[in-house]
Short mmCIF file of C-alpha atoms in Angstrom, two decimals:
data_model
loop_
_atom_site.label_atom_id
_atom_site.label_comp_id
_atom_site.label_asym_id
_atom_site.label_seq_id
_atom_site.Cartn_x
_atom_site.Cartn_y
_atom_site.Cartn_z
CA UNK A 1 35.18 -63.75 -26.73
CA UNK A 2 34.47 -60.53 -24.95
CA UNK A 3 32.10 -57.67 -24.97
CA UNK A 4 33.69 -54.43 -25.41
CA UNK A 5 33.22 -52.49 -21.87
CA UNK A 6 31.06 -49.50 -21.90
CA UNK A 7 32.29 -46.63 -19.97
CA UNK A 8 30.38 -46.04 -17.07
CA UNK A 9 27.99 -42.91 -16.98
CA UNK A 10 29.59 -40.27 -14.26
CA UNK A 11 26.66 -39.89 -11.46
CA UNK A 12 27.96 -36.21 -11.80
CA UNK A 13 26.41 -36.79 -16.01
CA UNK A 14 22.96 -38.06 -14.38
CA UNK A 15 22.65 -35.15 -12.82
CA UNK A 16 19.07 -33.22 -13.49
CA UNK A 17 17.56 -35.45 -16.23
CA UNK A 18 14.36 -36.38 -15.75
CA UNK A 19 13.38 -39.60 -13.80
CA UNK A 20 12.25 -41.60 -16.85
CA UNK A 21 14.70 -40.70 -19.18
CA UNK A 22 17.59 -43.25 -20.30
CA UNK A 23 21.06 -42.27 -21.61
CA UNK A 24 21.89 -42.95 -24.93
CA UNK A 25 25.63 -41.26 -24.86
CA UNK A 26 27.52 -38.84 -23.74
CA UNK A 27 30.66 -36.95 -23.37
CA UNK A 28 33.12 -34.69 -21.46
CA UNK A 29 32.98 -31.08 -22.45
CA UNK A 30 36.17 -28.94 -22.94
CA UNK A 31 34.66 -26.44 -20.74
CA UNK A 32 33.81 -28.81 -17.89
CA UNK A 33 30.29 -30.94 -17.32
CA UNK A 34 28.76 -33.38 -19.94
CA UNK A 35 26.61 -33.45 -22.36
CA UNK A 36 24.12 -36.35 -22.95
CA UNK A 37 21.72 -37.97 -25.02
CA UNK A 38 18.36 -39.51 -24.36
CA UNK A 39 15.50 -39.85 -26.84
CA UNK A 40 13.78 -37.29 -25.31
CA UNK A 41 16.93 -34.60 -26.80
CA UNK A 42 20.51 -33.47 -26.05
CA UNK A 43 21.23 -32.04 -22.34
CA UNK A 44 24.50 -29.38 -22.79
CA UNK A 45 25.74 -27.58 -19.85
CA UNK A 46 24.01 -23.56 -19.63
CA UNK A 47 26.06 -22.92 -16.54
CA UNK A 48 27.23 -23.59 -13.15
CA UNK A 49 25.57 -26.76 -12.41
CA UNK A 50 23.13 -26.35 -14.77
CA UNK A 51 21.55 -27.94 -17.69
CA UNK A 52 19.22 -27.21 -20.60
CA UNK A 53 17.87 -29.67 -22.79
CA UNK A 54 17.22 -29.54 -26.44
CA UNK A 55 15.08 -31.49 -27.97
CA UNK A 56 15.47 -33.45 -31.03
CA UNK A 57 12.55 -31.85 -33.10
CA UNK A 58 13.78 -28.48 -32.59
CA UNK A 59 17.96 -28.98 -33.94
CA UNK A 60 17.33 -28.09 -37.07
CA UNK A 61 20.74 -29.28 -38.06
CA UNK A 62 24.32 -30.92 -35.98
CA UNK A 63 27.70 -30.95 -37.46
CA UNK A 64 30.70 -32.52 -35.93
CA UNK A 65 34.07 -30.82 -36.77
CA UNK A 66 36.43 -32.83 -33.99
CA UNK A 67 36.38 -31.23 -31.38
CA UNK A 68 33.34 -29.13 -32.12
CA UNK A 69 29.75 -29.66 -32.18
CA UNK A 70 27.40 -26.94 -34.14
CA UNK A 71 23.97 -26.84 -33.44
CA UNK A 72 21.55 -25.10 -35.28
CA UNK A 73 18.80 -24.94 -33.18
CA UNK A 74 14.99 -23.73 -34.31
CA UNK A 75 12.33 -21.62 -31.85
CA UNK A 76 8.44 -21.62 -32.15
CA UNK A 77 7.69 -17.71 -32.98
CA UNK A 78 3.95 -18.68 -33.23
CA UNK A 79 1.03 -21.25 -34.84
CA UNK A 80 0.17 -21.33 -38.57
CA UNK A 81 -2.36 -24.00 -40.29
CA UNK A 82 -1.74 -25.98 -37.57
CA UNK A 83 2.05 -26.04 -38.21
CA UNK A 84 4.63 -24.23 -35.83
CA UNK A 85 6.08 -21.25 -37.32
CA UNK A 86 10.05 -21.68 -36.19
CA UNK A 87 13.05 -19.31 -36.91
CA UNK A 88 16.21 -20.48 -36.26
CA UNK A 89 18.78 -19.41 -34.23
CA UNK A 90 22.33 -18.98 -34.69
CA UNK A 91 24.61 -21.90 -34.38
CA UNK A 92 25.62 -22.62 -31.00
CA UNK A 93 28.96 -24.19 -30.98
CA UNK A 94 30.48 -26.60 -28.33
CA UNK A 95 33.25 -27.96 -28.00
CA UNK A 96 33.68 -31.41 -26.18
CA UNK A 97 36.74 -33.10 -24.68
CA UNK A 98 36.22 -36.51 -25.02
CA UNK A 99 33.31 -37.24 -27.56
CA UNK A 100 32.66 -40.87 -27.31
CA UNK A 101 29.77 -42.11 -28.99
CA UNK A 102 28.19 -38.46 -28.83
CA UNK A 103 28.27 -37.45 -32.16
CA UNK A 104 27.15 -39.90 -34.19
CA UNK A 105 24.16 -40.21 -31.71
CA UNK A 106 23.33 -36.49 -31.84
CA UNK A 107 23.32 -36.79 -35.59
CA UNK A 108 20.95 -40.32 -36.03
CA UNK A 109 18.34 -38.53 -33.24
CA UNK A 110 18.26 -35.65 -35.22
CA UNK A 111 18.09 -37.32 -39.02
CA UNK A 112 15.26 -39.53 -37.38
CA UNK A 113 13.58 -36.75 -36.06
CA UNK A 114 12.98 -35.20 -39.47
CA UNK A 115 10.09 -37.24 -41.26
CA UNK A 116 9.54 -34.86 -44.23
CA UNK A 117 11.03 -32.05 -45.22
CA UNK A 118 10.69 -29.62 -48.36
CA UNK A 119 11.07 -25.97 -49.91
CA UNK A 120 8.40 -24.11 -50.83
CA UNK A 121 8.44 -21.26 -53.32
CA UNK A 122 6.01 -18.45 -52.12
CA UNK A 123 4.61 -15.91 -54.35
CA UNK A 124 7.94 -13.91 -53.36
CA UNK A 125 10.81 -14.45 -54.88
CA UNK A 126 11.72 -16.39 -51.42
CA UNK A 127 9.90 -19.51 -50.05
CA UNK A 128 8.59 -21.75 -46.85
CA UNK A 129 10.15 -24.40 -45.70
CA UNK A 130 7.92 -26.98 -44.88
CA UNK A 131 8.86 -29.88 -42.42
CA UNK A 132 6.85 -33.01 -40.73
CA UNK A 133 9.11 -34.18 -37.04
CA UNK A 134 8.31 -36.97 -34.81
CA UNK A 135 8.22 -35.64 -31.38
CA UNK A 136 9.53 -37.90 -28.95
CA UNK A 137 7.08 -39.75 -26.26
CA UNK A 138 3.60 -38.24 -29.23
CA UNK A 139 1.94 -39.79 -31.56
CA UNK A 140 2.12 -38.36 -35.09
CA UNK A 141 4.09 -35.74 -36.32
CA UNK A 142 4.54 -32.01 -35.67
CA UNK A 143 4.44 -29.80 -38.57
CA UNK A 144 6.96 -26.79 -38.80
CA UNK A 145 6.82 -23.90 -41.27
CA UNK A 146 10.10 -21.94 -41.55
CA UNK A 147 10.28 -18.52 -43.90
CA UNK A 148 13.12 -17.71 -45.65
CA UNK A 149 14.67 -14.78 -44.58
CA UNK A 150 13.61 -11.62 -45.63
CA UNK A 151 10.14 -13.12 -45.78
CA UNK A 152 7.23 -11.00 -43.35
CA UNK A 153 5.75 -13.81 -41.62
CA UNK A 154 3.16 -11.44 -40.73
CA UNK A 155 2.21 -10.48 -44.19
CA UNK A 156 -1.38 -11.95 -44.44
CA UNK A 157 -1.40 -13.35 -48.30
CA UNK A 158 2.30 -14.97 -47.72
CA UNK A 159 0.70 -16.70 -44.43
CA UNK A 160 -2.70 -17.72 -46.36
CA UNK A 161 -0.33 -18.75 -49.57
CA UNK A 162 1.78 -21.01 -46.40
CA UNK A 163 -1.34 -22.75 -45.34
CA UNK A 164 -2.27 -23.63 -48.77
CA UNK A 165 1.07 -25.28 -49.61
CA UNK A 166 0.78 -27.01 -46.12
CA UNK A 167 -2.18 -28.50 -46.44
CA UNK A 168 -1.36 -29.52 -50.00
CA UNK A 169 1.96 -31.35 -48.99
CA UNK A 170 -0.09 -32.92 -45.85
CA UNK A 171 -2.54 -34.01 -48.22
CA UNK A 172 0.26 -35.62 -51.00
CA UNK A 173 2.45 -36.93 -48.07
CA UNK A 174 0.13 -38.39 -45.82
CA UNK A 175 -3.00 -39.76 -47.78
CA UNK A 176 -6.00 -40.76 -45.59
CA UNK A 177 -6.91 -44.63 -45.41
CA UNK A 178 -9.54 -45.47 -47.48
#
């Protein structure tokens, strides 16, 4: 009996990741260079021999349509509670040649990223999302508060109202030791 053969990661692939960080998969891209996957997050090509990497807590969401991956992908806009305030971006789509075992790795990464995750209704008629990621290579888990939009995530009772809800969920979903 015989092992299926892995393909063998181009050097060309390798190219820019960080010493200490292992390839999980990774695929051709329609418009030329790789993508990959570590545990660390997903390196895409951001031009001419270069690279950015995203990492896992901050893709808010992946879908695979063949031949096209859609990221939604969140930024930190600020602190709150203790929690990251994010906003999300638009999806960024990419489209990849060849996708091997890319997409079902972007989307396990990301899933297992995600520890808890919950609406909130605000006083508003909109709400707070409320999330709890594991952060590759930490201890512990990151806490993220997204507003809906159309929410002022300036507006100083709707930020005192978010910290009450997150402390409340932290409380309910992570109980002390006794």
């Amino acid at each position: 009996m015989t092992l299926p053969r892995r393909d063998r990661l181009p050097a060309e692939a390798a190219q820019g990741l960080d010493r200490d960080e292992r390839v999980t998969a990774w695929a051709e891209m329609s418009g030329g260079g790789f993508a990959v996957t570590t545990p660390r997050g997903l390196w895409l090509p951001s031009g001419p021999d270069r690279r950015e990497r995203l990492d896992w807590h901050l893709i808010d969401r992946a879908v695979w349509r063949s031949p096209m991956l859609a990221l939604t992908v969140a930024v930190p806009r600020g602190e709150l509670g203790g929690a990251l305030v994010i906003e999300e971006l638009p999806a960024r789509v990419v489209a990849v040649a060849n996708p091997r075992r890319l997409p079902p790795e972007v989307r396990l990464r990301v899933t297992r990223s995600v520890w808890y995750a919950e609406d909130q209704r605000l006083r508003s008629s909109a709400g707070v999302r409320i999330v709890a990621r594991r952060v590759s290579g930490q201890d512990g888990l990151t806490w993220h508060l997204r507003f809906a939009a159309g929410v002022d995530p300036d507006d100083p009772l709707l930020r005192a109202e978010a910290i009450r809800l997150l402390d409340a969920t932290r409380r309910n979903v992570c109980p002390r030791p006794r």
